[in-house]
Short mmCIF file of C-alpha atoms and ligand atoms in Angstrom, two decimals:
data_model
loop_
_atom_site.label_atom_id
_atom_site.label_comp_id
_atom_site.label_asym_id
_atom_site.label_seq_id
_atom_site.Cartn_x
_atom_site.Cartn_y
_atom_site.Cartn_z
CA UNK A 1 9.83 13.33 23.68
CA UNK A 2 9.66 10.98 26.48
CA UNK A 3 7.96 7.90 25.91
CA UNK A 4 8.20 5.36 29.13
CA UNK A 5 8.91 1.85 27.65
CA UNK A 6 8.79 2.88 24.34
CA UNK A 7 12.26 3.05 23.44
CA UNK A 8 12.69 -0.80 24.70
CA UNK A 9 9.48 -2.03 22.65
CA UNK A 10 11.32 -0.49 19.36
CA UNK A 11 14.48 -2.00 20.08
CA UNK A 12 12.97 -5.56 21.26
CA UNK A 13 10.82 -4.78 17.96
CA UNK A 14 13.95 -4.06 15.90
CA UNK A 15 16.02 -7.52 17.43
CA UNK A 16 12.92 -9.42 16.07
CA UNK A 17 12.89 -7.40 12.75
CA UNK A 18 16.74 -8.17 12.39
CA UNK A 19 16.62 -12.07 13.67
CA UNK A 20 13.54 -12.83 11.18
CA UNK A 21 15.65 -10.39 8.39
CA UNK A 22 12.43 -8.09 8.13
CA UNK A 23 12.03 -4.69 8.07
CA UNK A 24 10.61 -2.41 10.91
CA UNK A 25 6.93 -1.88 9.88
CA UNK A 26 6.09 1.33 8.73
CA UNK A 27 2.72 1.83 9.65
CA UNK A 28 2.01 4.03 12.96
CA UNK A 29 5.01 5.84 13.11
CA UNK A 30 6.28 8.54 10.26
CA UNK A 31 8.42 7.80 7.95
CA UNK A 32 11.71 9.08 7.98
CA UNK A 33 12.76 8.16 4.27
CA UNK A 34 10.36 10.85 3.35
CA UNK A 35 11.48 15.13 4.34
CA UNK A 36 8.52 16.96 5.38
CA UNK A 37 5.99 17.68 1.95
CA UNK A 38 8.38 16.22 0.02
CA UNK A 39 6.50 16.32 -3.57
CA UNK A 40 8.58 12.71 -4.26
CA UNK A 41 6.47 11.04 -1.48
CA UNK A 42 4.16 8.52 -3.52
CA UNK A 43 1.21 9.74 -3.94
CA UNK A 44 -1.63 7.49 -2.22
CA UNK A 45 -4.27 5.01 -5.06
CA UNK A 46 -7.38 6.93 -5.75
CA UNK A 47 -10.45 4.81 -5.09
CA UNK A 48 -13.72 6.01 -5.62
CA UNK A 49 -16.24 6.05 -2.39
CA UNK A 50 -19.32 6.76 -4.70
CA UNK A 51 -21.73 8.96 -4.78
CA UNK A 52 -22.24 11.44 -1.63
CA UNK A 53 -25.28 10.72 0.80
CA UNK A 54 -28.08 12.83 2.96
CA UNK A 55 -26.80 12.91 6.37
CA UNK A 56 -28.42 10.85 8.77
CA UNK A 57 -29.47 11.55 12.29
CA UNK A 58 -26.78 11.61 14.72
CA UNK A 59 -26.01 9.41 17.38
CA UNK A 60 -28.74 10.13 20.64
CA UNK A 61 -26.06 10.71 23.28
CA UNK A 62 -23.85 12.66 20.12
CA UNK A 63 -22.84 16.61 21.36
CA UNK A 64 -24.01 18.31 18.64
CA UNK A 65 -21.75 21.18 17.30
CA UNK A 66 -23.75 22.33 14.70
CA UNK A 67 -27.34 23.20 14.39
CA UNK A 68 -28.15 23.90 11.04
CA UNK A 69 -28.97 27.70 11.68
CA UNK A 70 -26.48 29.98 13.72
CA UNK A 71 -23.01 29.64 15.35
CA UNK A 72 -23.93 29.55 18.86
CA UNK A 73 -21.68 27.07 19.37
CA UNK A 74 -18.22 28.50 17.65
CA UNK A 75 -16.40 31.72 18.79
CA UNK A 76 -13.58 33.06 16.88
CA UNK A 77 -10.32 30.86 17.75
CA UNK A 78 -8.02 33.64 18.68
CA UNK A 79 -7.67 35.04 22.19
CA UNK A 80 -10.26 37.73 21.87
CA UNK A 81 -13.06 35.34 22.59
CA UNK A 82 -15.65 37.10 19.41
CA UNK A 83 -18.09 35.61 17.64
CA UNK A 84 -17.23 33.57 14.83
CA UNK A 85 -17.83 35.00 11.32
CA UNK A 86 -18.45 32.42 9.04
CA UNK A 87 -21.17 32.16 7.07
CA UNK A 88 -24.17 30.51 7.83
CA UNK A 89 -26.41 29.47 5.13
CA UNK A 90 -29.73 26.69 5.02
CA UNK A 91 -27.88 23.93 6.65
CA UNK A 92 -24.18 24.57 6.58
CA UNK A 93 -21.53 26.85 7.40
CA UNK A 94 -19.07 27.93 4.86
CA UNK A 95 -15.02 29.75 5.58
CA UNK A 96 -15.28 33.84 5.18
CA UNK A 97 -11.78 34.72 4.09
CA UNK A 98 -9.88 36.32 6.64
CA UNK A 99 -12.31 36.00 9.08
CA UNK A 100 -9.98 33.62 11.29
CA UNK A 101 -10.63 29.92 12.62
CA UNK A 102 -13.25 29.26 14.54
CA UNK A 103 -13.48 26.55 17.84
CA UNK A 104 -15.84 24.89 19.74
CA UNK A 105 -16.99 26.64 23.10
CA UNK A 106 -16.77 23.35 24.96
CA UNK A 107 -13.53 21.82 25.48
CA UNK A 108 -13.22 18.24 23.96
CA UNK A 109 -10.41 15.48 24.66
CA UNK A 110 -10.72 11.89 23.50
CA UNK A 111 -13.64 11.80 20.93
CA UNK A 112 -15.82 10.59 18.14
CA UNK A 113 -16.45 13.30 15.84
CA UNK A 114 -18.27 13.61 12.15
CA UNK A 115 -17.91 16.21 10.18
CA UNK A 116 -19.21 16.58 6.65
CA UNK A 117 -17.39 19.13 4.86
CA UNK A 118 -17.53 20.34 0.84
CA UNK A 119 -14.87 22.09 -1.74
CA UNK A 120 -15.65 24.94 -3.57
CA UNK A 121 -17.22 24.67 -7.36
CA UNK A 122 -15.67 25.36 -9.73
CA UNK A 123 -11.98 24.65 -8.02
CA UNK A 124 -10.01 27.45 -8.47
CA UNK A 125 -5.75 27.74 -7.45
CA UNK A 126 -3.80 24.56 -6.86
CA UNK A 127 -2.09 22.94 -4.85
CA UNK A 128 -2.25 23.85 -1.37
CA UNK A 129 -4.72 26.83 -2.52
CA UNK A 130 -7.61 24.55 -3.93
CA UNK A 131 -10.27 23.98 -1.35
CA UNK A 132 -7.80 23.75 1.75
CA UNK A 133 -9.51 23.97 4.98
CA UNK A 134 -9.00 21.93 8.03
CA UNK A 135 -9.86 20.03 11.53
CA UNK A 136 -7.75 20.31 14.30
CA UNK A 137 -8.27 17.94 16.92
CA UNK A 138 -7.46 19.84 20.44
CA UNK A 139 -7.31 22.88 17.99
CA UNK A 140 -3.15 21.48 17.68
CA UNK A 141 -3.74 18.17 15.49
CA UNK A 142 -4.87 18.51 11.89
CA UNK A 143 -6.74 16.10 9.62
CA UNK A 144 -5.94 18.05 6.54
CA UNK A 145 -9.12 19.08 4.65
CA UNK A 146 -8.61 19.70 0.54
CA UNK A 147 -9.78 19.32 -2.06
CA UNK A 148 -7.67 16.40 -4.04
CA UNK A 149 -9.32 15.23 -6.62
CA UNK A 150 -7.42 15.87 -9.10
CA UNK A 151 -5.42 18.22 -7.56
CA UNK A 152 -1.71 16.83 -6.82
CA UNK A 153 -0.07 18.71 -3.91
CA UNK A 154 2.72 16.92 -1.63
CA UNK A 155 1.09 13.37 -0.41
CA UNK A 156 1.41 14.52 3.17
CA UNK A 157 -1.21 17.52 2.84
CA UNK A 158 -3.61 16.27 1.11
CA UNK A 159 -6.97 15.59 1.86
CA UNK A 160 -7.00 13.24 5.16
CA UNK A 161 -3.44 13.68 5.34
CA UNK A 162 -2.26 14.04 9.30
CA UNK A 163 -0.63 17.14 8.11
CA UNK A 164 3.23 16.47 7.54
CA UNK A 165 3.01 13.87 8.93
CA UNK A 166 1.16 10.57 7.55
CA UNK A 167 -0.27 10.73 4.17
CA UNK A 168 -4.04 9.03 3.97
CA UNK A 169 -4.13 5.56 3.36
CA UNK A 170 -5.81 6.10 -0.31
CA UNK A 171 -7.22 9.20 -1.86
CA UNK A 172 -10.71 8.58 -1.43
CA UNK A 173 -12.02 12.07 -2.64
CA UNK A 174 -15.04 12.95 -4.14
CA UNK A 175 -14.74 15.98 -6.74
CA UNK A 176 -15.57 19.06 -5.43
CA UNK A 177 -19.45 20.41 -4.89
CA UNK A 178 -20.06 16.92 -3.39
CA UNK A 179 -20.88 16.85 0.28
CA UNK A 180 -17.31 14.30 1.69
CA UNK A 181 -17.56 12.84 5.52
CA UNK A 182 -14.76 12.55 7.92
CA UNK A 183 -15.37 9.95 10.64
CA UNK A 184 -12.27 10.59 13.22
CA UNK A 185 -11.38 8.24 16.40
CA UNK A 186 -9.27 10.76 18.81
CA UNK A 187 -7.19 9.59 21.66
CA UNK A 188 -5.05 12.64 23.29
CA UNK A 189 -1.64 12.31 24.36
CA UNK A 190 -1.22 11.34 28.03
CA UNK A 191 0.40 13.32 30.82
CA UNK A 192 2.59 11.95 33.62
CA UNK A 193 2.04 14.01 37.02
CA UNK A 194 5.05 16.33 36.33
CA UNK A 195 4.01 16.82 32.66
CA UNK A 196 5.93 14.69 31.12
CA UNK A 197 4.43 12.86 28.11
CA UNK A 198 3.37 9.40 29.14
CA UNK A 199 1.75 8.32 25.87
CA UNK A 200 1.32 10.07 21.92
CA UNK A 201 -2.08 11.02 20.54
CA UNK A 202 -3.27 8.22 18.03
CA UNK A 203 -6.04 8.89 15.44
CA UNK A 204 -7.92 6.93 13.25
CA UNK A 205 -9.92 8.59 10.17
CA UNK A 206 -12.33 7.64 7.83
CA UNK A 207 -12.72 9.45 4.43
CA UNK A 208 -16.24 8.97 2.40
CA UNK A 209 -16.36 5.97 4.53
CA UNK A 210 -12.81 4.13 3.24
CA UNK A 211 -10.53 3.41 6.20
CA UNK A 212 -7.31 6.49 5.43
CA UNK A 213 -5.40 6.75 8.86
CA UNK A 214 -5.60 3.70 10.89
CA UNK A 215 -4.34 4.33 14.46
CA UNK A 216 -1.23 6.51 12.99
CA UNK A 217 0.70 8.23 16.34
CA UNK A 218 1.29 11.42 16.04
CA UNK A 219 4.95 12.93 16.80
CA UNK A 220 3.14 16.10 17.84
CA UNK A 221 1.36 19.01 16.85
CA UNK A 222 0.78 19.37 13.21
CA UNK A 223 2.83 22.25 11.58
CA UNK A 224 3.61 23.70 8.40
CA UNK A 225 7.31 22.77 7.39
CA UNK A 226 8.12 21.45 10.60
CA UNK A 227 6.86 18.74 13.41
CA UNK A 228 6.99 20.32 16.73
CA UNK A 229 7.46 18.53 20.13
CA UNK A 230 4.07 18.19 22.08
CA UNK A 231 3.43 20.76 24.84
CA UNK A 232 1.81 19.79 27.93
CA UNK A 233 -1.62 20.86 27.20
CA UNK A 234 -4.99 20.46 29.27
CA UNK A 235 -6.30 17.01 29.00
CA UNK A 236 -9.57 18.96 27.16
CA UNK A 237 -9.04 21.70 24.60
CA UNK A 238 -11.49 23.12 21.68
CA UNK A 239 -11.96 21.74 17.98
CA UNK A 240 -11.06 23.95 15.63
CA UNK A 241 -11.82 24.11 11.72
CA UNK A 242 -9.54 26.14 9.69
CA UNK A 243 -9.69 29.65 7.48
CA UNK A 244 -7.62 28.77 4.59
CA UNK A 245 -8.84 31.45 2.42
CA UNK A 246 -11.06 28.91 0.98
CA UNK A 247 -14.99 29.17 0.95
CA UNK A 248 -15.10 25.45 2.28
CA UNK A 249 -18.15 24.81 3.53
CA UNK A 250 -19.01 22.21 6.41
CA UNK A 251 -22.41 20.65 7.78
CA UNK A 252 -23.55 17.89 9.84
CA UNK A 253 -20.65 18.13 13.01
CA UNK A 254 -21.55 16.10 15.60
CA UNK A 255 -18.98 15.01 18.63
CA UNK A 256 -19.02 12.01 21.23
CA UNK A 257 -16.46 12.33 24.28
CA UNK A 258 -15.41 9.17 24.64
CA UNK A 259 -14.43 7.83 28.57
CA UNK A 260 -11.23 6.50 30.20
MG1 MG B 301 -4.98 22.95 5.94
#
């Protein structure tokens, strides 16, 4: 990727670090120390976030993405444009295995996003097969949804990981069957006039109110076993929720688009 000025500033930082005799800061850049999905990568410390709480009304200027009754603001995420086929229950939606990811009918760029989710109980499966779903900003950058309560998996694939890139700072998971929250601040990639990458995407995530991603810089879209490069996309794309074969539930989804 080409990022104007970044090499120069990184070089300056390296020189300063060498002079000062310190290591480069790890936060905000993907660790080269651990291969993707390494099971040896240290697991984040567990922090009890306390009990779940009932949702509160969204902010007055929020775009509500699930009204509690239907999936009219969503469609299937494939190219067919077909209706979303997840189950709608009283106040929440639930993944129906095999029906596919769902995408918002509207598109979004930079945003503040609130999502609540609940992993199935009793839990079934181990590791990546337990309570797996995902929140994909702009359809390409996954904040992992997973039952990570007493369920070891690779650190960069547990709940609130930026999948394949950044483990969460701590494991703030609640037990399955309890509602959990993600509060996300998203800044998408910026492009120059010729489609060159001006600046990469950045994300901050709170899991159950606890900071777990602190303005980290993404290497590109998230993927299984690889870190693909950025591709020139529109400034706004749909938000996507993942069908990973597990009946994960979502509720109280709202978004506040951020202006430049
Ligand atoms: Mg997932």
